[in-house]
XYZ file of C-alpha atoms in Angstrom:
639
model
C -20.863 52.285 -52.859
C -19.223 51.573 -56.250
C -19.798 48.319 -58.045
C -17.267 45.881 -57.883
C -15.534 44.811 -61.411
C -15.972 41.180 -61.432
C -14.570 40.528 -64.340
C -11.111 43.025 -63.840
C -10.592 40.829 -60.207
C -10.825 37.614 -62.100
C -8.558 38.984 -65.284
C -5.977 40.277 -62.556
C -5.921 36.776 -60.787
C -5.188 34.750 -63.962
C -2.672 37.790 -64.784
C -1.119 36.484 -61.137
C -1.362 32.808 -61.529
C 0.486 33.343 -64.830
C 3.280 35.158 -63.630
C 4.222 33.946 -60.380
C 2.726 30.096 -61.283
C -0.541 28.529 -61.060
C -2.057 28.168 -57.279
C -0.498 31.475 -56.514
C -4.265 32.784 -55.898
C -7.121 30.443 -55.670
C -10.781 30.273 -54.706
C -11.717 27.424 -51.839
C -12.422 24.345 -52.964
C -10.276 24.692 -56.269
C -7.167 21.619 -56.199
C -4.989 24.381 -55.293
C -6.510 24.784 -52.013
C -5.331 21.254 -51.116
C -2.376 22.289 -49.282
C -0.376 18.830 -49.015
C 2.348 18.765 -46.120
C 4.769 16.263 -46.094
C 5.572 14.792 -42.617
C 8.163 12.765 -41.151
C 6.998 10.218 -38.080
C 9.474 11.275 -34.680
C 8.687 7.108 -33.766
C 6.550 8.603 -30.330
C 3.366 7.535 -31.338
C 1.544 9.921 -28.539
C 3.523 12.930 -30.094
C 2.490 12.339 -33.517
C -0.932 11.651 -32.865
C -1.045 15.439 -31.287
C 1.058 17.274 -34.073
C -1.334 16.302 -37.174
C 1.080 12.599 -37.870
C 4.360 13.841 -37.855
C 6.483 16.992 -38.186
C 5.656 19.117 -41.037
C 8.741 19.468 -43.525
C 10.142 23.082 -44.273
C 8.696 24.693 -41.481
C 10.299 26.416 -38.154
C 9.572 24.233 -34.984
C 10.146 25.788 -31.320
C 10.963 23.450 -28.324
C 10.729 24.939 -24.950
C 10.155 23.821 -21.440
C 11.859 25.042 -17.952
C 15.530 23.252 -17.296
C 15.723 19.424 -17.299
C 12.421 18.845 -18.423
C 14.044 17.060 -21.668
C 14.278 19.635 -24.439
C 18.194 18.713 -25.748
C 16.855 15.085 -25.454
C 13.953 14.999 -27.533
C 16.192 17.206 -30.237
C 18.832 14.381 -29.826
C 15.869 12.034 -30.320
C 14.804 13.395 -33.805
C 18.272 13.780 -34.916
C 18.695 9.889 -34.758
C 15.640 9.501 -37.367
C 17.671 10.850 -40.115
C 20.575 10.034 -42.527
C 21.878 13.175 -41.820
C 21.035 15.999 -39.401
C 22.953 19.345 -38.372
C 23.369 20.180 -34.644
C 24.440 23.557 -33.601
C 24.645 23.617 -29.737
C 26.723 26.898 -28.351
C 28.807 25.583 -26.504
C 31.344 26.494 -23.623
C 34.741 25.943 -22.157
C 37.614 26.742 -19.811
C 41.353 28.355 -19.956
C 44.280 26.446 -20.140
C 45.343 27.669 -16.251
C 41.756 25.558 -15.134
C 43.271 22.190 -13.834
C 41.601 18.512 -13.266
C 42.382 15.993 -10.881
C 43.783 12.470 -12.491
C 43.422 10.436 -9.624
C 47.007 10.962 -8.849
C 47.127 14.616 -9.009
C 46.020 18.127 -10.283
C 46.836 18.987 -13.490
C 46.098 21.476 -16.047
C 43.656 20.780 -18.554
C 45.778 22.241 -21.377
C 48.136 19.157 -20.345
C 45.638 16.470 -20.801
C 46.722 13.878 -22.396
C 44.080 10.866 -23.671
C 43.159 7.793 -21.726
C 43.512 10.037 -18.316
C 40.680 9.646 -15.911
C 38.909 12.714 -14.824
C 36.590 13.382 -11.396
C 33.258 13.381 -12.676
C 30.641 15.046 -10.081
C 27.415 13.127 -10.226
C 23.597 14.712 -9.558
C 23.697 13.203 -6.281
C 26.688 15.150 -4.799
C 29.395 11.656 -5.187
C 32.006 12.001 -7.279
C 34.080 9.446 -9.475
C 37.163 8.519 -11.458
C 35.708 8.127 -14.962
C 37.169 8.564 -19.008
C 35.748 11.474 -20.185
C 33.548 11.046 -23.749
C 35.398 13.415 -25.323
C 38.273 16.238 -24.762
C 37.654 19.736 -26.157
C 40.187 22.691 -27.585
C 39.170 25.243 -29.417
C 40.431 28.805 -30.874
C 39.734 31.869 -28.126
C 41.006 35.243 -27.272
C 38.724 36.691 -24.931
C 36.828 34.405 -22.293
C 35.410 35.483 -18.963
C 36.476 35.327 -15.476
C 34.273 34.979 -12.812
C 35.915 35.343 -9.191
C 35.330 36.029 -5.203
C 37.214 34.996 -2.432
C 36.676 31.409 -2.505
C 35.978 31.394 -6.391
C 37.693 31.528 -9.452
C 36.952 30.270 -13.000
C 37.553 31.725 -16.324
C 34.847 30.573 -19.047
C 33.530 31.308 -22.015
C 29.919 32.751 -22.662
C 28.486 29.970 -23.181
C 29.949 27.669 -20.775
C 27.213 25.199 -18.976
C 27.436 26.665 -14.851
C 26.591 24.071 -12.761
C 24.797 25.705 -8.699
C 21.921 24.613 -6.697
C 18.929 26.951 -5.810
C 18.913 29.445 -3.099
C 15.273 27.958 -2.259
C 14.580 25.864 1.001
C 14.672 22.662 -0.534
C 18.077 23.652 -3.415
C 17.950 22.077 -6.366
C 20.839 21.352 -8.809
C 20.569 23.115 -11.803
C 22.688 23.593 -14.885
C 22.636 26.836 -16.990
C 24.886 28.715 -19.726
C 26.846 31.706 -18.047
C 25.612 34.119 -20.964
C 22.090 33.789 -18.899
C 24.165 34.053 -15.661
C 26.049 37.370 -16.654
C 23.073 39.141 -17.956
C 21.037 38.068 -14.693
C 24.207 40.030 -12.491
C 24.126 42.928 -14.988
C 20.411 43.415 -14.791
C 20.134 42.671 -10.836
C 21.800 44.597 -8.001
C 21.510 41.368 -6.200
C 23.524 39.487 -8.637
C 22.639 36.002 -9.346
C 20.627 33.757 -6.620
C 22.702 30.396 -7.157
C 25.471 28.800 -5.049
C 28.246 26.565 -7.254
C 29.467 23.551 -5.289
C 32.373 22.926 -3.494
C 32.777 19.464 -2.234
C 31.649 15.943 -3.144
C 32.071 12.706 -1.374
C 34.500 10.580 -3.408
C 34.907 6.727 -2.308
C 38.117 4.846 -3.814
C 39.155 1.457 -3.723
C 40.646 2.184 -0.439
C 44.640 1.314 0.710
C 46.350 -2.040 1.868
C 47.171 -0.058 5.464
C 45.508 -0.083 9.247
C 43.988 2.908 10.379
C 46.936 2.852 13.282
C 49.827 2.643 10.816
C 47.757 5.359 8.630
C 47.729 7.671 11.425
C 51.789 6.871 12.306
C 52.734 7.587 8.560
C 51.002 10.959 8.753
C 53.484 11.754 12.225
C 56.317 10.298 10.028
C 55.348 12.843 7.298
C 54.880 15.793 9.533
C 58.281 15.669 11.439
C 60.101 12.090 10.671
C 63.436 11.887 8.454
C 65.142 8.228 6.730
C 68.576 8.655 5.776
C 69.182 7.014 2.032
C 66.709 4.265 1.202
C 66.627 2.753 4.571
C 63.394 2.508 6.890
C 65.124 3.493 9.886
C 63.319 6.748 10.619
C 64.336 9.605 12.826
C 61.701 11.733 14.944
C 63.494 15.038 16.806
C 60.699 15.863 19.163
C 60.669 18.557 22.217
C 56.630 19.261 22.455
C 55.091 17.138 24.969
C 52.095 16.358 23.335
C 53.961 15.051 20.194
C 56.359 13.055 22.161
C 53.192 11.477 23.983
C 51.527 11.037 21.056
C 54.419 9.394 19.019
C 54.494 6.769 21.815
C 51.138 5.567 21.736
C 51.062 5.282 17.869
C 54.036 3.348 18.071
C 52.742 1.088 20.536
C 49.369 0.508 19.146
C 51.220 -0.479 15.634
C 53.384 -2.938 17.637
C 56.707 -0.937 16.591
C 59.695 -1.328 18.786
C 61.867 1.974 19.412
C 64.344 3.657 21.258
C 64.618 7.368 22.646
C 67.894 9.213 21.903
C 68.405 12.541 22.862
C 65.136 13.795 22.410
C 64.737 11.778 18.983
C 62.537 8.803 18.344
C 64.173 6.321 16.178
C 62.204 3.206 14.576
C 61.533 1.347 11.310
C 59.124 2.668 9.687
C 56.028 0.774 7.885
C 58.028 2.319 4.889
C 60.057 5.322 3.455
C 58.476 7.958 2.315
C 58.151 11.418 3.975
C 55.609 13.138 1.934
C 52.140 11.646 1.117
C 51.599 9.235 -1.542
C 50.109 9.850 -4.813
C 48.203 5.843 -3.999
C 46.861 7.627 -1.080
C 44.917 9.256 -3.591
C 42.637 6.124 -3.791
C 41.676 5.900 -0.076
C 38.428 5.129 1.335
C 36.437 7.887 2.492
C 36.480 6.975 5.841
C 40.757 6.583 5.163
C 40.596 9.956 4.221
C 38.947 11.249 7.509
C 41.371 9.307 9.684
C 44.359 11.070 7.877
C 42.578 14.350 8.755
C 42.043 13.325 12.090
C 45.456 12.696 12.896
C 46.990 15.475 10.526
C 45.726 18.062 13.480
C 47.926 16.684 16.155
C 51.291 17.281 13.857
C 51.103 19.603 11.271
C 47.714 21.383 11.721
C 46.255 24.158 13.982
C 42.554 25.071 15.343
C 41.398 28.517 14.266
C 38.301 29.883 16.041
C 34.816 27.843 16.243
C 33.400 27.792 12.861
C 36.626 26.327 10.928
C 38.331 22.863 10.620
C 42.097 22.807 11.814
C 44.687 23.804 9.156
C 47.619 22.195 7.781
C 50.877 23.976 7.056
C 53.414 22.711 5.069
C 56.652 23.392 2.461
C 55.537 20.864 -0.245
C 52.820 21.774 -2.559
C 51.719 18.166 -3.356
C 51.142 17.670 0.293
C 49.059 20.722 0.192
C 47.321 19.755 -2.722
C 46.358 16.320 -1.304
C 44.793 17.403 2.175
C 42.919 20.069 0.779
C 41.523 16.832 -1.624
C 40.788 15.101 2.083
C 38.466 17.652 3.154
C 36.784 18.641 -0.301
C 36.124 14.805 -0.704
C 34.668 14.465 2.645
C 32.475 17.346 2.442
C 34.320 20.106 3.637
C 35.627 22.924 1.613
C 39.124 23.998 1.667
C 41.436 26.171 -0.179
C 44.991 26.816 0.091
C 46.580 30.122 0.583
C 50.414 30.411 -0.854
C 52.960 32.602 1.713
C 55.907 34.242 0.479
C 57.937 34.918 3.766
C 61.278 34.563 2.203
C 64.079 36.314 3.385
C 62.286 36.857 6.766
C 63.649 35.700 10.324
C 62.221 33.736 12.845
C 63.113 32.545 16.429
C 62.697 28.852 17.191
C 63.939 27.087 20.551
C 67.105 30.215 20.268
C 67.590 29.602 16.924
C 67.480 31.748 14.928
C 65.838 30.446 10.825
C 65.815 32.781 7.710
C 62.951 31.913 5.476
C 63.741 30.203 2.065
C 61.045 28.394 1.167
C 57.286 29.423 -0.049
C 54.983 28.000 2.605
C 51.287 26.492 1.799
C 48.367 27.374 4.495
C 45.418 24.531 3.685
C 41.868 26.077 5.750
C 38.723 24.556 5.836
C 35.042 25.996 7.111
C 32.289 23.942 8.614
C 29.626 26.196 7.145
C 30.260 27.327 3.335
C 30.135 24.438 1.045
C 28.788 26.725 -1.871
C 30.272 29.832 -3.394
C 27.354 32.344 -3.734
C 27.585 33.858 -7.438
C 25.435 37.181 -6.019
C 28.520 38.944 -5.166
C 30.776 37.486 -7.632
C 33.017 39.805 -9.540
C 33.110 39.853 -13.889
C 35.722 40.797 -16.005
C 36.890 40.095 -19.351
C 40.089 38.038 -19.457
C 42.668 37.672 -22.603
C 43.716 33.803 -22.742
C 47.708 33.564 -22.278
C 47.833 30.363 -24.987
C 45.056 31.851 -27.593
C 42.761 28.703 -26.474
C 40.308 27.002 -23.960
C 39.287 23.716 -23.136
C 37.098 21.661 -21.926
C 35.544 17.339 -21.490
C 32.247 16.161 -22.484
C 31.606 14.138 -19.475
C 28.759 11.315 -18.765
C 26.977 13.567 -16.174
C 27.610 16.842 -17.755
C 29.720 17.738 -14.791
C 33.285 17.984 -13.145
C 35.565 19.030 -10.381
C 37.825 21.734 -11.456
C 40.508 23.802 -9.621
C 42.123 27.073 -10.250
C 44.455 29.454 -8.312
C 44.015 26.067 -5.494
C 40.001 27.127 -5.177
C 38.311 23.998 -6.183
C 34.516 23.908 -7.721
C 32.429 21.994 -9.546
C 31.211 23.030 -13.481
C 29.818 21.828 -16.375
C 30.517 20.119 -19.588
C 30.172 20.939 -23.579
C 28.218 18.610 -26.079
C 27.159 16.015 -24.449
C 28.123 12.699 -27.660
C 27.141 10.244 -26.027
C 23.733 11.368 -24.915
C 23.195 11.939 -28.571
C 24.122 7.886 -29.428
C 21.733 6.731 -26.631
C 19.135 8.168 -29.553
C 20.950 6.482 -32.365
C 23.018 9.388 -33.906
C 26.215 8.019 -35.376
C 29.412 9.425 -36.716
C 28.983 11.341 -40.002
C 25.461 10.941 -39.737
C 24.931 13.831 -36.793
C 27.111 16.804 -37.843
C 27.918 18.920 -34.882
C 28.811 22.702 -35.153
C 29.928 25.200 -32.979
C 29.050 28.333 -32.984
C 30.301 31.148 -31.203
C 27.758 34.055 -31.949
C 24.129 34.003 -33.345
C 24.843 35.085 -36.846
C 27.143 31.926 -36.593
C 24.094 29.438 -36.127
C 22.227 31.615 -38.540
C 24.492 31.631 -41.595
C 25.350 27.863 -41.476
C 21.350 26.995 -41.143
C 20.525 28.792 -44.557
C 23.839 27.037 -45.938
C 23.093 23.530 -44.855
C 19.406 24.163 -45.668
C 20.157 25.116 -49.218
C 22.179 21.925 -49.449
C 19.130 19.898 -48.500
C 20.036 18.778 -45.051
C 16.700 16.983 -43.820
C 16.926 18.336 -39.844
C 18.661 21.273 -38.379
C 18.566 21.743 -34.603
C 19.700 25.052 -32.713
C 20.498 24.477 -29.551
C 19.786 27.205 -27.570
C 18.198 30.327 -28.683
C 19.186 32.277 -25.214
C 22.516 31.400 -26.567
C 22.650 33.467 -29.994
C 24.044 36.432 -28.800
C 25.031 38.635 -31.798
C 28.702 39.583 -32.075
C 28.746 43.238 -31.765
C 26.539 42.887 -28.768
C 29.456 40.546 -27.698
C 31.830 42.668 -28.250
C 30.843 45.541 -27.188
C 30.419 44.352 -23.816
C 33.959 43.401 -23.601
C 35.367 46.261 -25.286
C 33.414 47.977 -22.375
C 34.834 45.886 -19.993
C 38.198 46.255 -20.831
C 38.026 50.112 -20.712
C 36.212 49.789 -17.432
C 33.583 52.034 -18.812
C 30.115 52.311 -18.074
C 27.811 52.037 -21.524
C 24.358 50.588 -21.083
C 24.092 47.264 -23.175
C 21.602 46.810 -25.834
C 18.638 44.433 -25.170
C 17.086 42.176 -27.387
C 19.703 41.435 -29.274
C 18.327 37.806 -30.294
C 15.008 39.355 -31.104
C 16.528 41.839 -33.718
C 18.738 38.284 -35.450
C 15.390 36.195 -35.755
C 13.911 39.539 -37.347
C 16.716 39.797 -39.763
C 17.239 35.978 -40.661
C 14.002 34.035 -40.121
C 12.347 35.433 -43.375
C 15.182 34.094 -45.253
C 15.071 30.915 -43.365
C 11.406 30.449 -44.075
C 11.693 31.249 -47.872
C 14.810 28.617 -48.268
C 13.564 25.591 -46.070
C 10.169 25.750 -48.000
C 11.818 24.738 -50.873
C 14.422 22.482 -49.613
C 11.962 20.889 -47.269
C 14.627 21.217 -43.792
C 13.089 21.671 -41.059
C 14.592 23.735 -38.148
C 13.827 23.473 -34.651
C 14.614 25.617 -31.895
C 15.740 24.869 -28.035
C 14.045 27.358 -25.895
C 14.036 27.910 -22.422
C 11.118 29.953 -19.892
C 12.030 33.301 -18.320
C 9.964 34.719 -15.860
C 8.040 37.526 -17.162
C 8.878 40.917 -16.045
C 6.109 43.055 -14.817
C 3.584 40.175 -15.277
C -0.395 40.857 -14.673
C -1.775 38.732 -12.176
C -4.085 37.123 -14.100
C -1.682 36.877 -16.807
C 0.897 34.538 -18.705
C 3.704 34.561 -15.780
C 6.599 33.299 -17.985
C 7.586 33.972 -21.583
C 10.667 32.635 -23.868
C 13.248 34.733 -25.442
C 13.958 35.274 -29.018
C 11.472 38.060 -29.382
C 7.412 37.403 -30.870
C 9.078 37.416 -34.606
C 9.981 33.194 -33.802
C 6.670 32.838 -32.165
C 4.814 34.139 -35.077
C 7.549 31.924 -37.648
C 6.474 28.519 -35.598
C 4.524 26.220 -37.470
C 4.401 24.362 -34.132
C 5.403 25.523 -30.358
C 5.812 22.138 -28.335
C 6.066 23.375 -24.236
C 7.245 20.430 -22.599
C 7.743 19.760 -18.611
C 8.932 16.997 -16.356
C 5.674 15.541 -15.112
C 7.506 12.993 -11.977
C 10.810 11.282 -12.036
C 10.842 7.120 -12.456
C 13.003 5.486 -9.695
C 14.550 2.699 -8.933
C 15.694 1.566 -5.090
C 19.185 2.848 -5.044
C 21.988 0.047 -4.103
C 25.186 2.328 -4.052
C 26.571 2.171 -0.447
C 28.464 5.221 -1.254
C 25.204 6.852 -2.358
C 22.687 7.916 1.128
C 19.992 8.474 -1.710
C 17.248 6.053 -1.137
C 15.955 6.075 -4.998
C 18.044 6.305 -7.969
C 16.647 8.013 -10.809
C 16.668 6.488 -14.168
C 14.551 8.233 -16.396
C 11.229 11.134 -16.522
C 7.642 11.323 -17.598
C 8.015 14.077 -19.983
C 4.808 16.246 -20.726
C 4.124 17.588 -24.370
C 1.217 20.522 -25.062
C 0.849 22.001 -28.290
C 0.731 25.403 -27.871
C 0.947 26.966 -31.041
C -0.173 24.738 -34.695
C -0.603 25.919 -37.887
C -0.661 22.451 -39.118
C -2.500 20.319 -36.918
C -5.270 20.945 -34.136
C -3.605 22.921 -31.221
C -3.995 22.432 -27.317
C -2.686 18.698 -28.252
C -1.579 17.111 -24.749
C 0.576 13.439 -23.919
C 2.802 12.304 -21.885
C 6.029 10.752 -22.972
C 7.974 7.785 -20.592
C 11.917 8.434 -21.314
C 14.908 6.641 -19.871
C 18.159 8.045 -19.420
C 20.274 5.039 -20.693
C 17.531 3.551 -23.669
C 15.376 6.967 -24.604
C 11.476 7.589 -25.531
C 9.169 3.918 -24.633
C 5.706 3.071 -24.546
C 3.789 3.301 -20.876
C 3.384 -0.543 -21.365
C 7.294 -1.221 -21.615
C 8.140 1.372 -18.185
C 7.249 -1.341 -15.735
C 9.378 -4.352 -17.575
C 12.436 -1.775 -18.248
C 12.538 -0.716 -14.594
C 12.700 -4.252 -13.819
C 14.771 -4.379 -15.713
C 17.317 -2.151 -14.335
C 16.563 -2.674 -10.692
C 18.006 -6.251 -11.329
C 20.945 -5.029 -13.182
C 21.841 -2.572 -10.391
C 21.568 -5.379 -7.956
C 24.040 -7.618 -9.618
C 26.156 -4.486 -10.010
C 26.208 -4.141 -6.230
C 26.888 -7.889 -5.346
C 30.047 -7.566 -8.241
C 31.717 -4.500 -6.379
C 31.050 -6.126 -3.030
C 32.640 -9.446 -3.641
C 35.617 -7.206 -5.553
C 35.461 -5.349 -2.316
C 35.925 -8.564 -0.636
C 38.605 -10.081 -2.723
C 40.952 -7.458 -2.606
C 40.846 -7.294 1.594
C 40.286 -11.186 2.373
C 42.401 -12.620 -0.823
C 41.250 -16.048 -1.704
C 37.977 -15.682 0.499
C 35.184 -17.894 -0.870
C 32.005 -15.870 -0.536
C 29.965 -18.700 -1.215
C 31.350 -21.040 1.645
C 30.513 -18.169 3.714
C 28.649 -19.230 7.097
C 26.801 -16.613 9.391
């Protein structure tokens, strides 16, 4: 064995520490070895007790847990404990053919104008009139649209799909269609989740009997006014109409007289097609209006379906399929173009002029499966899409008259809850990986404190991108290239490293948990994308999971829950540390409306909250009361 030159390894070192600067080789126990992290406190006391007293600065943190387990949150969290902090979610929106509903109507989103309402669909299936937190339009050429026969929706990649599970129990879920299209490319099945298609939706209710409801839906169907008067003209020769006619107009007290076949009356007033107020009904308004819509201008089909309604008028249309999407029954309407055609009625003989409108609706289907939905690439007609950033992250949407429910973008107000601000929390979107990539090392270089990617599923590279769609379009078949993320954090995450060690930013990573193809049995059953090159980057890997749910009793009469929930026990591990002790485990109390609290405050907060819900009950049920029994005094009330 030769002998070892002493003396030439300790000249070489100094030859090193001179060049490159002193500590760049050392010997334990020298002052170099004192490697000295600086740390910023995230304000969770249990979190920085497991992560060595706060996160490191300049170093590559990865986030990760299953969906809703409170990833985006805790980023949001540790954006508010900084002057200034760079977001980059990828986010996703709509065309400008996608419409919302107003509470007076449909309308396309390109149209929107501010200070409209828009239908907000709520985790527990309701659905509301509420301002959305923001409206969304950005630059696009190419989005994608997903379609079957009672779905359509054109989105962009990254566009948040909201569908319930295909297990026994479903469970709503909320994922970004990049991870939705890959699943259908990769699986002959498709994709196992079923996208909404009704809600239950409440309003303020109408000023009008259920008798007088059910005449002004006969007036609708076949009654005529001449000028402004109420007088109202009904030319009747079925039996069961003319029977039916009679005993409405008896039970709302309504004196008429028979004339040659036509029923002739005042009416409660004019108006022959429905109201855009009636938008505002009751639920149980809206099922008496279907009730009685049969008997006039509806039809049975076989067992299995809900009677139709066929009409002229497209608003009509458009508000009965509302009626039986808002009371839990899905409907779409089909558009007829019979024009020009001939048809035989009582001898006479009618030429078509008019488009007609066929509304159906199915006792069974309430979901549209996405396992057989069709893909394609589609070129947007205005060069943009849209979309709201809406309380509950979702909404009602309707296009070609199929109505579903999706997602929302960045969710702003989420991020206040935290304390993020304006011009303190920069938000940017980007649209491929390299995007989120490039404007990290800029903003890092700059100094910026906090960078958070949001997610790394989402950093598709471009050519990947576009190669798909180029594919698309020619309707060719090229196999796609996998691990496409895995070859960016290969290519940038050196780069990264080297900068934020410097600058002292630190980045963190949203990740999500994949099920792990061709997993041992005894083995690690899930795994996270982005390759092992941001594994092995990680100073720290925090895996965090919703433990249990904190309730409240719910108080909502339009809401059959029997809890409400209000906020999570979030569970942190430490998977990964090369800065503290790993294996690290706490859990983490977090409420939706107030954010991360100590065990000791969850009881007095959910007090709290259970007291304000109850006075928010009692204030919409004396409003409730006011507005039907005017100048009722609720506390002179007897029993």
């Amino acid at each position: 064995m030769p002998k070892t030159n002493k003396e030439q390894i300790i000249k070489l070192c100094n030859e090193i520490n001179k060049k490159e600067g002193k500590g760049s080789i050392y010997t334990i126990g020298s002052d170099a070895a004192n490697l000295k992290i600086s740390r910023w406190k995230t304000g969770i006391e249990d979190l920085d007790s497991i992560i060595g007293g706060g996160m490191p600065e300049g170093r590559i943190i990865e986030i990760f847990g299953p969906e809703s387990s409170g990833k985006t949150t805790l980023a949001y969290h540790l954006c508010g404990l900084h002057n200034l902090c760079l977001d980059i979610p990828i986010e996703g929106c709509v065309d400008c053919d996608t419409e919302f509903f107003n509470g007076m109507k449909w309308k396309k989103i390109s149209e929107y104008k501010e200070g409209e309402k828009v239908l907000q669909y709520n985790p527990d299936g309701t659905a509301e009139m509420v301002l959305p937190e923001k409206f969304h339009k950005y630059e696009a050429k190419t989005l994608w649209q997903v379609y079957s026969r009672r779905m359509d929706m054109v989105i962009s990649e990254y566009h948040n799909v909201v569908y319930y599970t295909t297990s026994k129990n479903p469970k709503l879920m909320i994922k970004p269609f990049h991870d939705i299209r890959i699943a259908c490319e990769n699986n002959k099945q498709g994709f196992c989740g079923n996208i909404p298609k009704t809600f239950y939706y409440n309003g303020n209710g109408i000023e009008l009997s259920d008798d007088i409801i059910r005449l002004m839906v006969a007036v609708f169907a076949d009654g005529s006014f001449r000028s402004n008067s109420k007088q109202c003209y009904m030319g009747l020769t079925k039996e069961r109409k003319i029977k039916r006619i009679s005993m409405l107009l008896n039970k709302c007290n309504i004196e008429y007289r028979v004339k040659n076949n036509f029923f002739i009356f005042d009416a409660p007033f004019n108006c022959k097609h429905y109201p855009s107020e009636w938008y505002n009904m009751n639920n149980h308004q809206l099922q008496i209006v279907l009730d009685e819509m049969k008997h006039w201008d509806g039809s049975q089909f076989n067992r299995g379906h809900l009677p139709s309604f066929t009409t002229i008028n497209k608003e009509d249309a458009d508000f009965i399929q509302f009626a039986y999407s808002a009371t839990g029954n899905p409907a779409y309407i089909v558009t007829r173009d019979r024009i020009g055609e001939t048809k035989i009625i009582k001898d006479h003989e009618i030429t078509v002029d008019k488009l007609s409108y066929s509304v159906a609706s199915g006792k069974k289907s309430k979901i549209a499966s996405l396992k057989n939905a069709w893909i394609e690439p589609y070129k947007t007609k205005d060069g943009f899409m849209y979309c709201f950033t809406m309380p509950s992250s979702m909404w009602v949407m309707r296009r070609n008259d199929k109505i579903i429910v999706t997602g929302n973008t960045f969710d702003a107000e989420r991020a206040s809850i935290f304390g993020n601000k304006p011009k303190q929390m920069l938000v940017y979107r980007a649209r491929y990986g390299e995007d989120a990539f490039n404007k990290t090392i800029k903003f890092s270089k700059a100094g910026i404190p906090l960078v958070i990617i949001d997610s790394v599923p989402s950093m598709i590279p471009k050519d990947d991108a576009e190669k798909v769609l180029k594919s698309a379009e020619k309707d060719s078949i090229e196999e796609q290239r996998i691990g496409g993320t895995a070859r960016l954090m290969n290519k940038y995450l050196p780069t990264v490293e080297e900068i934020i060690e410097v600058t002292g930013t630190t980045v963190v990573f949203i990740n999500q948990v994949r099920d792990k193809m061709n997993a041992m049995m005894f083995g690690e059953k899930t795994d996270t994308p982005g390759g092992h090159k941001l594994k092995h980057a990680c100073s720290i890997r925090i895996q965090v999971a919703r433990k249990s749910w904190i309730e409240i009793p719910n108080k909502d009469p339009r809401n059959s829950a029997t809890n409400k929930k209000v906020g999570l026990i979030m569970k942190c591990k430490i998977v990964k540390s090369k800065v503290s002790n790993p294996m690290g485990e706490c859990e983490i109390p977090l409420f939706f409306d107030r954010g991360f609290v100590s065990f000791d405050d969850v009881k007095p907060i959910r007090d709290e909250l259970m007291e304000m819900e109850r006075k928010r009950y009692d204030k919409r049920l004396k409003k409730n009361e006011e507005e039907f029994h005017p100048g009722l005094n609720l506390d002179d009330w007897e029993d």
